[in-house]
Short mmCIF file of C-alpha atoms and ligand atoms in Angstrom, two decimals:
data_model
loop_
_atom_site.label_atom_id
_atom_site.label_comp_id
_atom_site.label_asym_id
_atom_site.label_seq_id
_atom_site.Cartn_x
_atom_site.Cartn_y
_atom_site.Cartn_z
CA MET A 126 6.84 30.14 2.64
CA GLN A 127 8.46 28.42 5.18
CA VAL A 128 7.77 24.21 5.44
CA VAL A 129 8.91 22.27 7.62
CA VAL A 130 9.41 18.07 7.05
CA SER A 131 9.47 15.63 9.00
CA ALA A 132 10.34 12.11 7.44
CA PRO A 133 11.79 8.38 8.53
CA ALA A 134 15.64 9.50 9.48
CA GLU A 135 17.37 7.01 7.37
CA VAL A 136 15.51 9.64 4.68
CA SER A 137 14.82 13.23 6.10
CA GLU A 138 17.71 14.46 5.04
CA ARG A 139 18.04 13.25 1.50
CA TRP A 140 13.75 14.66 1.45
CA ARG A 141 14.47 18.27 2.54
CA ASP A 142 17.59 18.61 -0.57
CA GLY A 143 15.85 17.21 -3.12
CA LEU A 144 12.41 19.94 -2.08
CA ALA A 145 15.11 21.98 -1.99
CA GLN A 146 17.00 21.54 -4.76
CA ALA A 147 12.84 21.27 -6.43
CA ALA A 148 11.98 24.33 -5.14
CA PRO A 149 14.80 27.45 -4.16
CA GLU A 150 12.33 29.94 -3.76
CA LEU A 151 10.85 27.95 -0.44
CA ASP A 152 12.46 27.18 2.07
CA PHE A 153 12.69 23.34 3.91
CA VAL A 154 13.03 22.92 7.77
CA LEU A 155 13.53 19.13 9.36
CA TRP A 156 10.96 18.23 11.90
CA PRO A 157 12.02 18.72 15.66
CA GLU A 158 14.83 21.42 14.45
CA VAL A 159 12.62 23.57 14.76
CA ALA A 160 12.50 26.56 17.39
CA ASP A 161 9.10 26.80 19.12
CA GLY A 162 9.23 30.71 17.83
CA ASP A 163 9.54 29.59 13.71
CA ALA A 164 6.92 26.57 13.80
CA GLU A 165 4.39 29.94 14.48
CA ALA A 166 5.71 31.24 10.80
CA ILE A 167 5.29 27.91 8.74
CA GLU A 168 3.13 27.23 6.32
CA ALA A 169 3.43 24.03 5.25
CA ALA A 170 4.50 20.42 6.30
CA VAL A 171 5.75 17.61 3.99
CA VAL A 172 5.25 14.57 6.34
CA TRP A 173 5.51 10.50 6.11
CA ASN A 174 3.89 9.28 10.22
CA ALA A 175 4.49 13.13 11.75
CA PRO A 176 4.58 12.86 15.80
CA PRO A 177 1.21 15.05 17.03
CA GLU A 178 3.56 17.54 18.39
CA LEU A 179 4.53 18.91 15.05
CA TYR A 180 1.10 19.79 14.14
CA ALA A 181 -0.08 21.38 17.65
CA ARG A 182 3.33 23.72 17.71
CA CYS A 183 2.73 24.23 13.77
CA ARG A 184 -0.46 25.87 14.20
CA HIS A 185 -0.40 28.19 11.01
CA LEU A 186 -0.40 25.12 8.19
CA LYS A 187 -2.41 25.73 4.93
CA CYS A 188 -1.24 22.30 3.69
CA ILE A 189 -0.33 19.02 4.22
CA CYS A 190 1.86 16.86 2.05
CA VAL A 191 2.23 13.24 2.50
CA LEU A 192 5.14 11.17 1.46
CA GLY A 193 3.17 8.51 0.01
CA ALA A 194 0.63 7.14 -1.96
CA GLY A 195 -1.36 6.37 1.98
CA THR A 196 -3.32 8.64 4.00
CA ASP A 197 -4.87 6.44 6.95
CA GLN A 198 -1.43 8.11 9.76
CA LEU A 199 -3.50 11.19 9.25
CA PHE A 200 -6.42 9.88 10.85
CA ALA A 201 -4.78 8.02 13.62
CA PRO A 202 -5.99 8.90 17.40
CA GLY A 203 -4.04 11.80 19.02
CA ILE A 204 -3.07 13.39 16.12
CA GLU A 205 -5.95 17.23 15.86
CA LEU A 206 -5.77 17.82 12.22
CA PRO A 207 -6.25 21.46 10.90
CA GLU A 208 -8.61 21.84 7.89
CA VAL A 209 -6.23 22.48 5.49
CA PRO A 210 -5.91 20.43 2.41
CA ILE A 211 -3.81 17.36 2.63
CA VAL A 212 -2.21 16.34 -0.67
CA ARG A 213 -0.80 12.77 -1.33
CA ILE A 214 1.49 11.42 -3.82
CA VAL A 215 -0.13 9.90 -7.10
CA ASP A 216 2.84 8.89 -9.44
CA PRO A 217 3.04 6.51 -12.12
CA VAL A 218 7.00 5.35 -11.38
CA MET A 219 5.10 4.16 -7.88
CA ALA A 220 1.68 2.79 -9.36
CA LEU A 221 3.94 0.44 -11.46
CA ARG A 222 6.28 -0.47 -8.89
CA MET A 223 2.88 -1.74 -7.02
CA ALA A 224 2.24 -3.43 -10.14
CA SER A 225 5.63 -5.68 -9.70
CA TYR A 226 5.01 -6.42 -6.92
CA VAL A 227 1.45 -8.25 -7.11
CA LEU A 228 2.89 -9.91 -10.24
CA ALA A 229 5.71 -11.33 -8.67
CA ALA A 230 3.88 -12.45 -5.65
CA ILE A 231 0.96 -14.45 -7.41
CA LEU A 232 4.52 -16.24 -9.76
CA HIS A 233 5.74 -16.63 -5.90
CA PHE A 234 2.68 -19.54 -5.38
CA GLN A 235 1.72 -19.55 -9.01
CA ARG A 236 5.21 -21.24 -10.39
CA ASP A 237 5.67 -23.13 -7.02
CA PHE A 238 8.51 -20.92 -6.32
CA HIS A 239 7.46 -21.71 -3.02
CA ASP A 240 8.58 -25.00 -2.38
CA TYR A 241 11.34 -24.92 -4.72
CA VAL A 242 13.04 -22.32 -2.51
CA ARG A 243 12.48 -25.63 0.19
CA GLN A 244 13.11 -28.40 -2.05
CA GLN A 245 16.75 -26.42 -3.13
CA ARG A 246 17.46 -26.22 0.82
CA GLU A 247 16.68 -29.85 1.08
CA ARG A 248 18.15 -30.68 -2.48
CA VAL A 249 14.57 -32.54 -3.53
CA TRP A 250 14.59 -33.30 -7.70
CA ARG A 251 10.73 -32.38 -7.60
CA LYS A 252 8.16 -30.99 -10.64
CA HIS A 253 5.60 -29.41 -10.28
CA ARG A 254 2.56 -28.50 -12.56
CA SER A 255 1.73 -24.72 -12.29
CA ARG A 256 -1.88 -22.89 -13.62
CA ASP A 257 -1.03 -21.51 -16.80
CA SER A 258 -1.64 -17.79 -16.19
CA HIS A 259 -5.41 -17.73 -18.54
CA ARG A 260 -6.82 -19.80 -16.36
CA VAL A 261 -5.73 -18.51 -13.15
CA ARG A 262 -8.22 -15.46 -11.67
CA VAL A 263 -7.08 -12.34 -9.99
CA GLY A 264 -8.84 -9.98 -7.96
CA VAL A 265 -7.76 -7.05 -7.06
CA MET A 266 -9.00 -5.07 -4.12
CA GLY A 267 -8.92 -0.91 -4.78
CA LEU A 268 -8.94 0.42 -8.45
CA GLY A 269 -7.23 3.83 -7.82
CA ALA A 270 -3.71 4.13 -8.90
CA MET A 271 -2.14 1.48 -7.57
CA GLY A 272 -4.88 -1.62 -7.80
CA ARG A 273 -5.51 0.53 -12.16
CA ALA A 274 -1.37 -0.22 -12.68
CA SER A 275 -1.47 -3.50 -11.17
CA ALA A 276 -4.90 -4.69 -13.08
CA LYS A 277 -3.84 -3.45 -16.68
CA LEU A 278 -0.09 -5.49 -15.95
CA LEU A 279 -1.30 -8.53 -14.60
CA VAL A 280 -3.85 -8.48 -18.03
CA THR A 281 -0.75 -8.12 -20.20
CA ASN A 282 0.35 -10.85 -18.71
CA GLY A 283 -2.76 -12.78 -19.72
CA TYR A 284 -4.42 -13.54 -15.87
CA ASP A 285 -8.07 -13.78 -15.83
CA VAL A 286 -8.29 -9.89 -13.85
CA ALA A 287 -11.31 -8.70 -11.68
CA GLY A 288 -11.15 -6.11 -9.15
CA TRP A 289 -13.06 -4.15 -6.91
CA SER A 290 -13.87 -0.34 -6.03
CA ARG A 291 -16.03 1.36 -3.87
CA SER A 292 -17.63 2.76 -7.17
CA PRO A 293 -18.08 0.71 -10.58
CA ARG A 294 -15.05 1.21 -12.62
CA ARG A 295 -14.46 0.51 -16.74
CA LEU A 296 -10.92 -1.19 -17.64
CA PRO A 297 -10.08 -2.70 -20.41
CA GLY A 298 -10.63 -6.54 -19.91
CA VAL A 299 -11.29 -6.37 -16.19
CA GLU A 300 -14.70 -7.20 -14.78
CA GLY A 301 -15.67 -5.01 -12.36
CA PHE A 302 -17.38 -5.32 -9.25
CA ALA A 303 -18.51 -2.31 -6.47
CA GLY A 304 -19.59 -1.96 -2.92
CA GLU A 305 -21.36 -4.64 -0.97
CA ASP A 306 -23.08 -5.99 -3.81
CA GLY A 307 -20.00 -6.63 -5.39
CA TRP A 308 -18.53 -8.18 -2.91
CA PRO A 309 -19.90 -11.86 -2.56
CA PRO A 310 -19.13 -12.87 -6.52
CA PHE A 311 -15.92 -11.06 -6.91
CA LEU A 312 -14.74 -13.03 -4.08
CA ALA A 313 -16.04 -16.11 -5.40
CA ARG A 314 -13.72 -15.56 -8.94
CA CYS A 315 -10.08 -15.36 -7.16
CA ASP A 316 -7.94 -17.17 -7.50
CA TYR A 317 -5.24 -14.64 -6.19
CA LEU A 318 -6.79 -11.77 -3.95
CA ALA A 319 -4.46 -8.32 -3.61
CA CYS A 320 -5.57 -6.04 -1.37
CA LEU A 321 -4.45 -2.42 -2.56
CA LEU A 322 -7.59 -0.48 -0.53
CA PRO A 323 -6.26 2.77 1.31
CA LEU A 324 -7.08 2.27 5.50
CA THR A 325 -10.53 3.59 6.58
CA ALA A 326 -13.10 2.83 8.80
CA GLU A 327 -15.41 1.09 6.24
CA THR A 328 -12.06 -1.93 5.00
CA ARG A 329 -9.93 -2.09 9.01
CA GLY A 330 -10.19 -5.90 9.07
CA LEU A 331 -11.44 -6.66 5.19
CA LEU A 332 -9.19 -9.17 5.15
CA GLY A 333 -10.51 -11.75 7.50
CA VAL A 334 -12.53 -15.44 7.72
CA GLU A 335 -15.62 -13.97 6.29
CA THR A 336 -13.68 -12.66 3.27
CA PHE A 337 -11.27 -16.10 3.44
CA ALA A 338 -14.57 -18.78 3.30
CA ARG A 339 -15.90 -16.97 0.34
CA LEU A 340 -12.82 -17.60 -1.73
CA PRO A 341 -12.42 -20.27 -3.49
CA GLU A 342 -10.66 -23.20 -1.63
CA GLY A 343 -6.76 -22.84 -1.49
CA ALA A 344 -6.71 -18.94 -2.72
CA VAL A 345 -3.70 -17.11 -1.96
CA VAL A 346 -3.77 -13.68 -0.12
CA ILE A 347 -1.81 -10.77 -0.56
CA ASN A 348 -1.82 -7.37 1.23
CA ALA A 349 0.19 -4.62 0.11
CA GLY A 350 -2.51 -2.38 1.37
CA ARG A 351 -2.45 -1.23 5.17
CA GLY A 352 -1.43 -4.47 8.03
CA ALA A 353 -4.80 -3.48 9.15
CA HIS A 354 -6.60 -4.81 6.23
CA LEU A 355 -6.06 -8.00 7.27
CA VAL A 356 -7.12 -9.85 10.86
CA GLU A 357 -3.54 -11.90 12.02
CA ALA A 358 -5.24 -14.45 13.23
CA ASP A 359 -7.65 -15.67 11.00
CA LEU A 360 -5.02 -15.96 8.25
CA LEU A 361 -2.89 -17.96 10.30
CA ALA A 362 -6.81 -20.63 11.74
CA ALA A 363 -7.41 -20.50 7.41
CA LEU A 364 -3.63 -21.33 6.63
CA ASP A 365 -3.47 -23.84 8.78
CA ALA A 366 -6.55 -25.34 7.85
CA GLY A 367 -5.74 -25.63 4.23
CA ARG A 368 -8.63 -22.78 3.31
CA LEU A 369 -5.76 -20.56 1.65
CA ARG A 370 -2.70 -22.30 -0.16
CA GLY A 371 -1.04 -19.24 0.92
CA ALA A 372 0.70 -15.74 1.55
CA VAL A 373 1.90 -12.42 0.28
CA LEU A 374 2.25 -9.59 3.46
CA ASP A 375 4.31 -6.42 2.91
CA VAL A 376 2.63 -4.77 5.23
CA PHE A 377 1.65 -5.02 9.35
CA GLU A 378 -0.33 -3.93 12.45
CA THR A 379 2.94 -3.48 13.70
CA GLU A 380 6.54 -2.50 11.73
CA PRO A 381 8.71 -3.49 11.65
CA LEU A 382 7.36 -6.56 12.13
CA PRO A 383 8.16 -7.93 16.01
CA PRO A 384 10.66 -10.57 15.53
CA GLU A 385 8.48 -12.92 17.63
CA HIS A 386 5.65 -12.70 15.01
CA PRO A 387 4.42 -16.38 14.20
CA PHE A 388 4.57 -14.45 10.43
CA TRP A 389 8.09 -14.75 10.38
CA ASP A 390 8.45 -18.59 10.29
CA HIS A 391 4.93 -19.63 8.47
CA PRO A 392 6.14 -22.37 6.28
CA ARG A 393 3.00 -20.50 3.78
CA ILE A 394 3.81 -16.84 4.00
CA LEU A 395 6.17 -14.88 1.90
CA LEU A 396 6.62 -11.57 3.68
CA THR A 397 8.56 -7.89 2.47
CA PRO A 398 9.66 -5.39 4.83
CA HIS A 399 6.97 -2.98 2.98
CA VAL A 400 9.09 -1.89 0.28
CA ALA A 401 5.91 -3.09 -1.86
CA SER A 402 6.65 0.42 -3.41
CA ILE A 403 8.65 2.86 -2.50
CA THR A 404 7.74 6.20 -2.91
CA ASN A 405 9.92 7.82 -5.73
CA LEU A 406 12.15 10.85 -4.51
CA GLU A 407 12.78 12.14 -7.89
CA THR A 408 9.22 12.01 -8.92
CA GLY A 409 8.04 12.78 -5.03
CA VAL A 410 9.48 15.93 -5.28
CA VAL A 411 8.46 17.99 -7.97
CA GLN A 412 4.41 17.01 -7.17
CA ILE A 413 5.30 18.23 -4.10
CA ALA A 414 7.02 21.33 -5.18
CA ALA A 415 4.30 21.90 -7.18
CA ALA A 416 1.90 21.37 -4.70
CA LEU A 417 3.32 23.50 -2.06
CA ARG A 418 3.75 26.47 -5.01
CA THR A 419 0.09 26.18 -5.82
CA VAL A 420 -0.61 26.51 -2.15
CA ARG A 421 1.54 29.61 -1.64
CA ASP A 422 -0.13 31.31 -4.98
CA GLY A 423 -3.83 30.82 -3.54
CA GLY A 424 -4.31 27.63 -5.94
CA VAL A 425 -6.30 24.49 -5.35
CA PRO A 426 -3.55 21.81 -6.21
CA VAL A 427 -4.22 18.20 -7.41
CA ASN A 428 -4.25 14.86 -6.04
CA LEU A 429 -6.34 15.85 -3.07
CA VAL A 430 -7.84 13.40 -0.07
CA ASP A 431 -11.42 13.30 1.13
CA ARG A 432 -11.52 13.52 4.32
CA ALA A 433 -15.61 12.86 4.31
CA ARG A 434 -14.06 9.66 2.52
CA GLY A 435 -10.92 8.69 4.39
CA TYR A 436 -8.86 7.74 0.78
P1 NDP B 1696 -6.46 5.37 -4.31
O1 NDP B 1696 -7.17 6.87 -3.22
O2 NDP B 1696 -6.11 6.22 -5.59
O3 NDP B 1696 -7.89 4.10 -4.57
C1 NDP B 1696 -7.77 3.75 -3.79
C2 NDP B 1696 -9.22 2.09 -4.08
O4 NDP B 1696 -9.96 1.81 -3.82
C3 NDP B 1696 -10.38 3.07 -5.67
O5 NDP B 1696 -10.84 2.55 -6.76
C4 NDP B 1696 -11.65 3.14 -3.80
O6 NDP B 1696 -13.03 3.09 -5.07
C5 NDP B 1696 -11.33 1.62 -3.44
N1 NDP B 1696 -11.90 1.94 -2.12
C6 NDP B 1696 -11.48 2.28 -0.90
N2 NDP B 1696 -12.97 2.35 0.05
C7 NDP B 1696 -13.03 1.08 -0.05
C8 NDP B 1696 -14.09 0.27 -0.24
N3 NDP B 1696 -14.54 0.72 0.93
N4 NDP B 1696 -14.55 -0.62 -0.73
C9 NDP B 1696 -14.68 -0.64 -2.04
N5 NDP B 1696 -13.39 -0.68 -2.16
C10 NDP B 1696 -12.70 0.28 -2.01
O7 NDP B 1696 -5.00 5.06 -3.66
P2 NDP B 1696 -3.87 4.00 -4.43
O8 NDP B 1696 -4.35 3.25 -5.66
O9 NDP B 1696 -3.01 5.38 -4.80
O10 NDP B 1696 -3.12 3.46 -3.04
C11 NDP B 1696 -4.45 2.35 -2.43
C12 NDP B 1696 -2.90 1.95 -0.89
O11 NDP B 1696 -2.12 1.14 -1.55
C13 NDP B 1696 -2.67 3.22 -0.15
O12 NDP B 1696 -3.89 4.02 0.53
C14 NDP B 1696 -1.78 2.58 0.63
O13 NDP B 1696 -2.56 1.84 2.20
C15 NDP B 1696 -1.00 1.38 -0.57
N6 NDP B 1696 -0.06 1.96 -0.57
C16 NDP B 1696 0.92 0.52 -0.23
C17 NDP B 1696 1.79 0.39 -0.87
C18 NDP B 1696 3.58 -0.34 -0.39
O14 NDP B 1696 4.52 -0.06 -0.15
N7 NDP B 1696 2.85 -1.59 0.37
C19 NDP B 1696 2.73 1.68 -1.00
C20 NDP B 1696 1.48 2.76 -1.74
C21 NDP B 1696 -0.18 2.81 -1.10
P3 NDP B 1696 -13.06 4.14 -5.65
O15 NDP B 1696 -12.21 4.19 -6.58
O16 NDP B 1696 -14.21 3.79 -5.90
O17 NDP B 1696 -13.17 5.69 -5.42
C1 OXD B 1697 2.52 4.48 0.64
C2 OXD B 1697 3.71 3.41 1.47
O1 OXD B 1697 1.41 5.29 1.13
O2 OXD B 1697 4.59 3.82 1.34
O3 OXD B 1697 2.90 4.89 -0.21
O4 OXD B 1697 2.80 2.77 2.16
#
């Protein structure tokens, strides 16, 4: 089976080599080093933000494996996807990475590190009183692989945790809310709101003025889902009005974040360059190799994306 690999330039060879080691019987070729005639023979694609030409030229794909958890990139305008299974990565290593990011983001504001970093620069010795974790109400938007691991870690760390999902989910120690009806009461109890949703037509722009208005005064917003979940102007307005206390952002509408973007200098925003949960190569290649073998043998791989739901 011939498989094309299209990944960001800085990691594409590592993925190709890792996959070749995990599945030596398969033939991996890097995009765009695929001659026109050869594209016809390619039966699977392993992708992260692959260009539309890949799908146009590799016309006999039987499967698409995404090098990450989120698959919204595949449904972007201009991409004509073949009707084949789409496999994503569901990896406990990644989930734990995300969970530790969310915990660190909360602690940054909860324990006033945001102010201490500035105070250190100014040589100011001033103590702040921080709230203990059991008095801190955290809400996790999305209770999938990422959200469940994050909620679990937060419960273990003594927070008062709630989760919001499309369908009702039960997790030990987590107050569950679901759908439109669950949205207002969920938001009303979020001192910290962490967005770990997939980007779909329903979730785009969810972190906007109406959502911020429902949060308790002085809440902190964490977005590690996708940049388009957030209405950037609404966040700036809510921070500047003091409605929100702070924001921790890992994902942005435009990545890399342009140098002139107002988020860079905002005193109440901590930003990171889309690193909350980078895909783990060692476990990733094993999962993708398994999916490719299953497809080659005529089976149905696990961790499929539901196209109708969009995630
Ligand atoms: P999953 O598909 O496992 O979980 C998605 C969760 O979101 C589910 O609980 C689902 O509800 C819920 N959801 C989806 N749509 C809605 C909606 N309209 N209303 C309420 N809840 C909804 O995804 P993962 O947990 O694996 O990943 C989530 C996202 O995290 C990815 O799509 C990606 O965008 C982002 N991500 C970011 C990374 C980073 O480094 N910043 C790294 C990895 C992922 P239900 O349970 O009912 O299906
Ligand atoms: C992912 C990501 O979705 O890294 O895996 O954003």
